[in-house]
């Protein structure tokens, strides 16, 4: 991204942001009161995690995932996310809490007590569990207990339509795909900025790194380890990344090229995974296949192009058939100081950033630049708050904090436009907060977590304190009678739908998997 001054295009007007829709997917690990991750099943009151549209689990049985509908305003998305949290907290038993940090609370030294999510006896449900089994045998189950937040954003056709008309380009659908991919390329270029400003995982519990090589140092006399100037260990080599995928050449320059790259990775055998075997010695499947990726979702990227899938359709098939409908921002740690994992300031900032990435010139992203961007991420996750730290840009070495300030300054006109449309100052306030963090690393979430961890006796003590505080706050929230009845009906319907799926299967699971393979 160039260093020239950003100006809004002549066709742009503030009312064009009206059509934007946002949805949130938020993960959170259930924990026992003794600090260890919960060993219990998903609360029955919440319905079926296979078929419930809003409340499910991610990798592990104890890793909740809450999903909002797409909403026309940030307030509506956060309100729904809070309602889902209230439902979850009401359903918890055995004094369980929701761990508020991205890096997990205490687990055992082995993977044995990290339970795979169980989606019931239908072939569709068992395939979801098998995928998670494959992740476990490939990368270890501990990695799968890491929680994050995905912010999904679609740009309205009002904005795309005005831009398309001004451009005189070919077809609107091709134009939208091209512009969404441009947004994605620029977001990848700005991922270090996101990890510095929103990174909230500078420390881990000692049990997470037992038996692993690492360069973390003890956090005082506690059982926590940290990078003193780290920002987001979740996005580091200790976290949600893996070396197998580093050499995958999946590009974001054309949609068909992206789809082909992902499909090739799903279709390409990988020797290390073949050595594990696809079935155990009793003939039970333990991974979907022995390829670089079992399915598309295994590809870890800070941002993804998305299209809503139909029944039985893969994500790449949906993209190829109907193009990009929205983008999924994935490089976001949970904000442990928020009872729902995200504050309005973060949501506003992500939307300003999205429009900046969309409207700024976005050259094609080639492997050499990808390599440099990955090195920058490595620098920021481990040393982002260090004074004088620099990253490599197309203009050579640049001071990280100066580089962030430059881009935030450019975004001011976009924040102004959002507030001009929505009224109020939410977007400008959010940007001002980020500018404060850019110039003073002590204001970042990661610095706050380290300071508070020292103050209360470790990251685990801080997490439990915040978990209890959030639970008290959320249990004080009332749902309307209408919402209570609606969510009760959804939970009941999800259980009935799971039972219907289980009753309708007429193929043995092993044959089903063989056909899938």
PDB file of N, CA, C and O in Angstrom, residues 12 38 53 67 100 149-150 162 183 195 220 233 341 346 350-351 382 396 414 458 475 477 479 489 497:
ATOM      1  N   UNK A  12     -18.032   8.655  -4.206  1.00  0.00           N
ATOM      2  CA  UNK A  12     -18.407   8.197  -2.855  1.00  0.00           C
ATOM      3  C   UNK A  12     -19.233   9.260  -2.118  1.00  0.00           C
ATOM      4  O   UNK A  12     -18.961  10.452  -2.196  1.00  0.00           O
ATOM      5  N   UNK A  38     -13.208 -27.206  30.938  1.00  0.00           N
ATOM      6  CA  UNK A  38     -14.320 -28.086  31.336  1.00  0.00           C
ATOM      7  C   UNK A  38     -14.255 -29.416  30.591  1.00  0.00           C
ATOM      8  O   UNK A  38     -13.833 -29.475  29.436  1.00  0.00           O
ATOM      9  N   UNK A  53     -28.599 -22.731  14.736  1.00  0.00           N
ATOM     10  CA  UNK A  53     -27.980 -21.730  13.848  1.00  0.00           C
ATOM     11  C   UNK A  53     -27.060 -20.731  14.552  1.00  0.00           C
ATOM     12  O   UNK A  53     -26.235 -20.102  13.900  1.00  0.00           O
ATOM     13  N   UNK A  67     -22.821 -17.353  17.151  1.00  0.00           N
ATOM     14  CA  UNK A  67     -22.880 -16.792  15.801  1.00  0.00           C
ATOM     15  C   UNK A  67     -24.091 -15.871  15.692  1.00  0.00           C
ATOM     16  O   UNK A  67     -25.228 -16.307  15.893  1.00  0.00           O
ATOM     17  N   UNK A 100     -12.199 -15.777  29.336  1.00  0.00           N
ATOM     18  CA  UNK A 100     -12.347 -14.599  28.475  1.00  0.00           C
ATOM     19  C   UNK A 100     -11.175 -14.304  27.534  1.00  0.00           C
ATOM     20  O   UNK A 100     -11.246 -13.369  26.750  1.00  0.00           O
ATOM     21  N   UNK A 149     -12.177 -14.390  17.463  1.00  0.00           N
ATOM     22  CA  UNK A 149     -13.416 -13.748  17.040  1.00  0.00           C
ATOM     23  C   UNK A 149     -13.321 -13.464  15.549  1.00  0.00           C
ATOM     24  O   UNK A 149     -12.293 -12.978  15.076  1.00  0.00           O
ATOM     25  N   UNK A 150     -14.353 -13.801  14.813  1.00  0.00           N
ATOM     26  CA  UNK A 150     -14.402 -13.505  13.378  1.00  0.00           C
ATOM     27  C   UNK A 150     -15.442 -12.404  13.160  1.00  0.00           C
ATOM     28  O   UNK A 150     -16.567 -12.506  13.650  1.00  0.00           O
ATOM     29  N   UNK A 162     -22.746   2.224  -7.158  1.00  0.00           N
ATOM     30  CA  UNK A 162     -22.264   3.573  -7.488  1.00  0.00           C
ATOM     31  C   UNK A 162     -20.843   3.503  -8.056  1.00  0.00           C
ATOM     32  O   UNK A 162     -20.504   4.203  -9.025  1.00  0.00           O
ATOM     33  N   UNK A 183      -9.670  -5.741  -1.301  1.00  0.00           N
ATOM     34  CA  UNK A 183      -9.800  -5.496   0.146  1.00  0.00           C
ATOM     35  C   UNK A 183      -8.963  -6.533   0.913  1.00  0.00           C
ATOM     36  O   UNK A 183      -8.212  -6.179   1.833  1.00  0.00           O
ATOM     37  N   UNK A 195      -2.809  -6.665  14.507  1.00  0.00           N
ATOM     38  CA  UNK A 195      -2.273  -7.453  15.621  1.00  0.00           C
ATOM     39  C   UNK A 195      -1.689  -6.551  16.710  1.00  0.00           C
ATOM     40  O   UNK A 195      -1.765  -6.878  17.896  1.00  0.00           O
ATOM     41  N   UNK A 220       6.789 -13.128  35.998  1.00  0.00           N
ATOM     42  CA  UNK A 220       6.974 -13.045  37.452  1.00  0.00           C
ATOM     43  C   UNK A 220       7.106 -14.432  38.055  1.00  0.00           C
ATOM     44  O   UNK A 220       7.710 -15.333  37.481  1.00  0.00           O
ATOM     45  N   UNK A 233       0.112 -13.869  20.712  1.00  0.00           N
ATOM     46  CA  UNK A 233       0.717 -15.199  20.569  1.00  0.00           C
ATOM     47  C   UNK A 233      -0.233 -16.157  19.862  1.00  0.00           C
ATOM     48  O   UNK A 233       0.192 -17.157  19.284  1.00  0.00           O
ATOM     49  N   UNK A 341     -16.463 -10.245  24.458  1.00  0.00           N
ATOM     50  CA  UNK A 341     -15.250 -10.473  23.682  1.00  0.00           C
ATOM     51  C   UNK A 341     -14.901  -9.410  22.658  1.00  0.00           C
ATOM     52  O   UNK A 341     -13.857  -9.468  22.015  1.00  0.00           O
ATOM     53  N   UNK A 346     -13.836  -1.525  18.769  1.00  0.00           N
ATOM     54  CA  UNK A 346     -13.148  -2.468  17.887  1.00  0.00           C
ATOM     55  C   UNK A 346     -13.967  -2.700  16.614  1.00  0.00           C
ATOM     56  O   UNK A 346     -13.426  -2.705  15.507  1.00  0.00           O
ATOM     57  N   UNK A 350     -12.789  -1.804  12.812  1.00  0.00           N
ATOM     58  CA  UNK A 350     -12.678  -2.822  11.757  1.00  0.00           C
ATOM     59  C   UNK A 350     -13.437  -2.400  10.500  1.00  0.00           C
ATOM     60  O   UNK A 350     -13.008  -2.679   9.374  1.00  0.00           O
ATOM     61  N   UNK A 351     -14.546  -1.703  10.676  1.00  0.00           N
ATOM     62  CA  UNK A 351     -15.316  -1.266   9.507  1.00  0.00           C
ATOM     63  C   UNK A 351     -14.626  -0.116   8.781  1.00  0.00           C
ATOM     64  O   UNK A 351     -14.624  -0.051   7.549  1.00  0.00           O
ATOM     65  N   UNK A 382       5.533 -11.046  18.331  1.00  0.00           N
ATOM     66  CA  UNK A 382       6.531 -11.286  19.380  1.00  0.00           C
ATOM     67  C   UNK A 382       7.108 -10.013  19.997  1.00  0.00           C
ATOM     68  O   UNK A 382       7.457 -10.011  21.175  1.00  0.00           O
ATOM     69  N   UNK A 396      11.005  -0.121   2.035  1.00  0.00           N
ATOM     70  CA  UNK A 396      12.153  -0.467   2.876  1.00  0.00           C
ATOM     71  C   UNK A 396      11.753  -0.559   4.344  1.00  0.00           C
ATOM     72  O   UNK A 396      10.564  -0.605   4.680  1.00  0.00           O
ATOM     73  N   UNK A 414     -12.636   8.396   6.362  1.00  0.00           N
ATOM     74  CA  UNK A 414     -13.606   7.292   6.333  1.00  0.00           C
ATOM     75  C   UNK A 414     -14.409   7.260   7.636  1.00  0.00           C
ATOM     76  O   UNK A 414     -15.633   7.096   7.618  1.00  0.00           O
ATOM     77  N   UNK A 458      -0.787 -13.201  37.923  1.00  0.00           N
ATOM     78  CA  UNK A 458      -0.684 -14.092  36.765  1.00  0.00           C
ATOM     79  C   UNK A 458      -1.859 -13.959  35.812  1.00  0.00           C
ATOM     80  O   UNK A 458      -2.919 -13.435  36.170  1.00  0.00           O
ATOM     81  N   UNK A 475     -25.551 -12.337  33.746  1.00  0.00           N
ATOM     82  CA  UNK A 475     -26.721 -12.911  34.418  1.00  0.00           C
ATOM     83  C   UNK A 475     -27.665 -11.818  34.920  1.00  0.00           C
ATOM     84  O   UNK A 475     -28.815 -12.080  35.259  1.00  0.00           O
ATOM     85  N   UNK A 477     -28.543  -9.412  32.954  1.00  0.00           N
ATOM     86  CA  UNK A 477     -29.288  -8.965  31.766  1.00  0.00           C
ATOM     87  C   UNK A 477     -30.583  -9.752  31.632  1.00  0.00           C
ATOM     88  O   UNK A 477     -30.593 -10.964  31.810  1.00  0.00           O
ATOM     89  N   UNK A 479     -33.707 -11.022  29.115  1.00  0.00           N
ATOM     90  CA  UNK A 479     -34.157 -11.160  27.727  1.00  0.00           C
ATOM     91  C   UNK A 479     -35.652 -10.871  27.700  1.00  0.00           C
ATOM     92  O   UNK A 479     -36.352 -11.159  28.667  1.00  0.00           O
ATOM     93  N   UNK A 489     -37.618 -22.082  21.245  1.00  0.00           N
ATOM     94  CA  UNK A 489     -38.158 -22.794  20.078  1.00  0.00           C
ATOM     95  C   UNK A 489     -37.026 -23.227  19.136  1.00  0.00           C
ATOM     96  O   UNK A 489     -37.055 -24.334  18.586  1.00  0.00           O
ATOM     97  N   UNK A 497     -34.262 -31.570  14.574  1.00  0.00           N
ATOM     98  CA  UNK A 497     -33.580 -31.663  13.270  1.00  0.00           C
ATOM     99  C   UNK A 497     -32.419 -32.662  13.338  1.00  0.00           C
ATOM    100  O   UNK A 497     -32.217 -33.448  12.410  1.00  0.00           O
TER     101      UNK A 497
END
